[in-house]
Amino acid sequence: MYADWASVREEIQRSTDHESVLTLSFPTSVGKEVAGSVVHYLAFMVGKNNDDNEPSSLTTDTAVKWTMQVLCHGLTLPMTDYETVRECVNIYCEWLMCLTSPKKCVPIPILEDPNSYSQDILKHLSNIFVPRRDQDQLSRQAMLCHRVLKTVQHSATTSEIITDQTWDCLLRFLLVINDVLLSPPAEKDSIGSQLCERVLSVLFEIWILACCRCFPSPPLWKTLKEMCSGWRHHEALVMQWHRVNVAFTLRLLKVIYGNSARGLQLSEDEEKLIPEGISNECIIQCWFRFLHILGNPVELSRPSVIANTPKFLHMAITSEIPIEPEEHECLKNLPNIFYRAMRSVAFVADAFLGISQRDAADVDWLMSSLSSRQGDLSAVPNTSTPPSHRRPKPPFHLPHVAKVVKDSGPRPNLSETWAGPSFAAFAPIMSNAASDNGALSPSRPTVNSLLHLLGSWLLEASLVGVRVYGSTAKAFRSRAASLHMDSDPARLQSQLDHSLTDGGRGSFDAGYEMGRAQGCGTLCRIFCSHKTGESVASIYTSRFYISLYYGLQVFSDMKTIPVVLASVISNASDLLRLDLEGVHVLLPQLLSALEDLQPRFRYKHDNVDEDLDLRHASIHLLLSAICLPLQFGNLPIRAILDDQRMDPAVTFISLKKRLADLLQKMLTSETDSVNTQMLLGGLVVCVHDQALYEEAIGDQNETTDSVQDLFGMATALVCRCLTASWKTDLNCALAAMEVLSAFARIKMKNPNALHCKRIINWICEFVSSQCSRPAPAHSKDLHSMIVMAFRCLTVWLMEHDYLMQDKECLHIVLQVVELGVSGSMSQPKASSVPRFKGDKELKPVSLRVRDAAEVLLATIIDYVGSFPPPCGPESLCTLLDEESLIKHCSKKKMADSSLPDAGLPFQYFVIDGSTIVGLLEQPLGGGDETLPTVTAIVRGAFGRHAWTMQLRHHPRSFQRDPKSESVNPVISSIEPKIPPRIQHQYFPEIVQQIPPVLADQSIPRLESTMSEYQPELSKLQSLIAAQVQFEQACIQNHAKQRKPVPKCTKPSSCQEFQSARLFLTHYGFLTLDGLKTGSMSGMMPSLVRLNSSDSNLWNDLKQLDCLSVRTADTVYLFYVKTGQSKLTDILQNVTQRCSVQGQFLEFLRSLGWPVDVEEHSGWNGSVATSWKAKGSRAKDKTYPSDTGGSLYDGGQQVLYWSDVSTEVAFVVPSPSTHLSSIESEKSCIQAAGSATSSGDNSALVKCKSLSLELEGVPTDAGPPVRPKRTGRSGASAITSDVHVMVVWLESYEDHLSFPLLDAQKACQLSKTNAVPLSSSQKNINTNQTCVVFVHPLRNGLFRIHLQAQQSRVSEAVPLVDGMVVSRRLLGHLVRQTAINIFRRRQLDSEQYQPPHVRRKMKIKDIVEKYECKLTEPEFFASLFQDTIVNKQQTVAD
């Protein structure tokens, strides 16, 4: 930078302007006497003039200059003449104030020419800073020096008359005093040690001020740089250098990026450091010059270079004890200085990257521990000024790091362990790359730009004390030469030799590992800031990989974690999920490092988890690498170093088993909840990817471990940890259940039935143990675990229905269901006496647990082994309803009618208050109409079912012979016949000899019941007697008339049946007890009739049918091209196939199958059009084939996926649907407004009917209305309030600019079918939104980024933030993660109700609204005729 300029260093050092004639020409005693007399008189006159406000007696230039010679000599006197020296300082300080506020005591010549005399005064004042031999007077000299520095700084800051020459002299003065004090080796309790920080701060502050007012000349800049290189053994120099770097770097970023620069906060001290009014050009020049003012900071790791100065050589020559210059005591602090210098360089890099400023205020204990490893540093001066309580706050700010330091407990004594620094000591200065990288500035510079600026220092620092082996060392030197800023080949070679000297821990001081760790960590953060599509120079990547190769090494005899390794791991968590060229060559070294680290991790102890962040970063690296072996197969990984001692080339597939084993070990020992969930997600990826890989290649399995082995290991591990250590951790337990559910869905050729049964047993044991916990332990979290366990059981039984063929497994599952429903088991143990249902008290653990158990029981009965149903997976219920059945009715008049205009021909009954049965007595076409026929539509909590039944006395295969009716005609005869006498006899005869037992009396005789029903029997006997008399009279009358006996004819077939009555009777619903009202108030009979004539009943039944028996959720997908941030541009991408990547379309097809919105009978993403019975598909219907996904925007098609408990619609919003939704919303608002003004509420009611808001929920339209429902039937929407979006990113950095709020509004409009949003819906809550960003990498894998607000329940698995997944896994994992997100938010919601509970509440509302209040006789009579019901309704009206 200053190669063409000459330094003024020698000129300054050899200058004699600070010497007095008394010193040069007279003996010491004469000079002392003259100075004492003159100075005392001058001091007296100055004080008197100040008091009397009189001018000085020195009026001529000659007198002033002679006096100044005396004062100059007085400043050189020893501190034994303290009074004389002090008065000299006071006089000069008074005179120096002529530059700012001159007093009358100042001589007139000085007032007339202040700049000229001030230059001479500054030269003379340098004498006061010359060290004296009398060490006992150091404090007095330090006080005088402080007085001088304060006066000089005040004059320079406030004066407005300083000329360029005076500025030049002032800067030279500061250089001189700093060189005098700081050039010699630091000694304990020396004047240089006391004034070190003060003189340096004044130097830098005044130098910065001079840059603003009179920019220093290049020779002065070069002199400053050369002199600073001789002061580098002082820690205060690096601290002041860092202080200046912080201030100028942050100001520079504001100049470059303006207000877009994030996280740039200057402290109060930093604000004062840079003067106001400084130009942008000056800031840029000062920043760059100050950044390089220390030269190469890596030289601080070489004591021989630091000690290669004249002062150190003079010390070695004159020392009484022979000592090498680099062995001086003060150089033992170089590791600390080197660390601080590299931390300052790291700050500059972090500031450009946009990473939060890191706090280093509480690292004194770290430095003391570092000193303890190097021996006693009592000789190192530590008495600096100003005192610690008056020092400015260090310019680092990172609160979460300070918290780590505060909570880390007692400081470890590192001297008792290996000589190398441990990770525990490094924790306060380690940044969490996983969290910091999420805050990288979008306008950050490229990797090449930062490395052009800092790369030579960082790359060299990363290899401090490392021996580079083999031929790589030569190549490394040649490549490094092209990067280094120094143009001198000799010096360059020397520097490289120093950086590549001793390998490992030989004679090299391990204390320098702290600075090396800073260099490695900074390099990792720079390379991890790589942007999509950015190219990095190969020379940088190669040197970086070599640095990481040595930084990842761990020696077997190390008991603690090396700080370099800790720094690399913690800052390189993004390394394997970037498109860096050749980064996979580091995979073997990274895996070896993680394997070596795992047993060294220290887990939670006394509520302090020291290695938590490092384990978190290690897991990120592991999750980034878990899909690489199967992705690249047998592709070899080239070795970084071509050396014979290195291992032969390995393949990617050979690392698969090591990755799986490491994942298992880390999961077994991990104690943190977040880390555990991340590992569980990785476990799913590992097993599922292996299963899909084997399915794709068939029997050509190249690996030793099959999916069956991984499946058995993973499931057993998860189940053991779940029952042992995760049963009290909500998030871990939920994640474990989600993982087990994911394992259940993995398709394998020959699953191990015994192992699957064992998993069912484990889950059942978990439910039993959680339910049996004491009452104080029962909480919402505990019940959420049990609910999730029941859901997991549902998935396992649906996917492995053969388990229900095992009696033992079925018994265990049903026992757990009984426990969930009733709160206890009938037979907890095989030896226990079973309790009957009537003897048990119904006391479930909680209502949520009971609901989950009911769902499991219904699934076992209805769907295990029979899913999907005949209607297809889109509907668990029958698609038949009243309208479709009437169309098939045999009566034409009824078939042509429509509902409810013609009334409801169905008779509706409610059984046990939970099931609505609609009975149609008219036969359907195509059957035998002569038989009693009833068609039943059963609506319950778990769906709608349709049955058609006929009462037959013969099987369907029976053929009636018409001739048999006329062979033996029956002839009527009125003559009485004598019945034959038959003696009834028991068969066999021996039966009469068997004595009766109690069982024979279980059925009472008819005579024993006559006493109870005597009145009814008497009435019956009277009726029988009357009928006998009537028949006898008829016979006698017929005998008198002697008419011929008529033949018996076959009666005509009965065409009218009370089939509804027959149905209710035959199935046991119609009983006397079932019609009685319960003893408790409010309990309705078990059989209730509904008023079918009410036209509103049909509307309520349709609303009930719109309540799905499964959860219905919607996932919205967006495609973002590079640089897009507007929603309109993003929606336009999916309109054309050429605008999206082919992988995106493949990803869409893996999420679900396409369904036509008009023909689909399940959930399609819109509340208004879902769950309707649709017609058949038109044969000539065609769909566009050149779209990029807009076909699935909900207008024509959506992507659909469902299982027995969940429906998911995947919608790709497009411009057409978005615009139509907005227009429909506007038109609906206008219609509602006009209707309100005209008094017509029909339009308003129509808009409200499609809204998701429930009745009774307060809105802004009026005062709150009390809802009719109470308790658990509070407001709950049909669908989840959570929005899950999947965003495909061509450029990963675009996730920072994704228009989330606009996308949320578009999703809300799509879900409500363009209904105007209510006040509660307009306030879009971003906390209820989870975004899954998918970014395709060049290696064929996909990087996942999850963005969601932290909640009480963490985000779901298997996908976790930062994971890298394969192409074959992407669709499965995204879909399952979205479903799990919905389920977790439902568990956490206080107002959520399961689908079958919502249906129960709706049925209850229908019963309360349409119940017919009939007495028992009226109820029986209504089964024969409808007049009773109609009459009852008329009375009610």
PDB file of C-alpha atoms in Angstrom, residues 238-246 249 290-291 294 297 337-351 358 396 454 457-458 518 522:
ATOM      1  CA  VAL A 238      -4.972  -5.246  19.472  1.00  0.00           C
ATOM      2  CA  MET A 239      -7.888  -4.185  21.628  1.00  0.00           C
ATOM      3  CA  GLN A 240      -7.690  -0.596  20.382  1.00  0.00           C
ATOM      4  CA  TRP A 241      -7.244  -1.840  16.837  1.00  0.00           C
ATOM      5  CA  HIS A 242     -10.359  -3.915  17.213  1.00  0.00           C
ATOM      6  CA  ARG A 243     -12.248  -0.964  18.646  1.00  0.00           C
ATOM      7  CA  VAL A 244     -11.374   1.132  15.620  1.00  0.00           C
ATOM      8  CA  ASN A 245     -12.203  -1.741  13.241  1.00  0.00           C
ATOM      9  CA  VAL A 246     -15.634  -2.147  14.771  1.00  0.00           C
ATOM     10  CA  THR A 249     -16.645  -1.370   9.675  1.00  0.00           C
ATOM     11  CA  PHE A 290      -6.653   0.839   9.903  1.00  0.00           C
ATOM     12  CA  LEU A 291      -7.580  -2.727   8.992  1.00  0.00           C
ATOM     13  CA  LEU A 294      -0.977  -4.205  12.216  1.00  0.00           C
ATOM     14  CA  PRO A 297      -2.079 -10.593  12.337  1.00  0.00           C
ATOM     15  CA  ILE A 337      -3.073 -11.425  21.673  1.00  0.00           C
ATOM     16  CA  PHE A 338      -3.241 -13.645  18.601  1.00  0.00           C
ATOM     17  CA  TYR A 339      -6.677 -14.814  19.612  1.00  0.00           C
ATOM     18  CA  ARG A 340      -7.939 -11.259  20.075  1.00  0.00           C
ATOM     19  CA  ALA A 341      -6.512 -10.196  16.726  1.00  0.00           C
ATOM     20  CA  MET A 342      -8.208 -13.071  14.912  1.00  0.00           C
ATOM     21  CA  ARG A 343     -11.412 -12.314  16.737  1.00  0.00           C
ATOM     22  CA  SER A 344     -11.262  -8.801  15.366  1.00  0.00           C
ATOM     23  CA  VAL A 345     -10.745 -10.146  11.854  1.00  0.00           C
ATOM     24  CA  ALA A 346     -13.661 -12.465  12.433  1.00  0.00           C
ATOM     25  CA  PHE A 347     -15.804  -9.537  13.453  1.00  0.00           C
ATOM     26  CA  VAL A 348     -15.110  -7.758  10.181  1.00  0.00           C
ATOM     27  CA  ALA A 349     -16.165 -10.852   8.243  1.00  0.00           C
ATOM     28  CA  ASP A 350     -19.265 -11.345  10.372  1.00  0.00           C
ATOM     29  CA  ALA A 351     -20.285  -7.727   9.932  1.00  0.00           C
ATOM     30  CA  ARG A 358     -20.676 -11.247  19.324  1.00  0.00           C
ATOM     31  CA  PHE A 396     -19.241  -6.754  21.084  1.00  0.00           C
ATOM     32  CA  LEU A 454      -9.326 -11.380   4.522  1.00  0.00           C
ATOM     33  CA  TRP A 457      -4.926 -13.970   6.920  1.00  0.00           C
ATOM     34  CA  LEU A 458      -7.667 -16.480   7.636  1.00  0.00           C
ATOM     35  CA  GLN A 518     -11.136 -18.273  15.198  1.00  0.00           C
ATOM     36  CA  THR A 522     -14.511 -17.511  10.268  1.00  0.00           C
TER      37      THR A 522
END
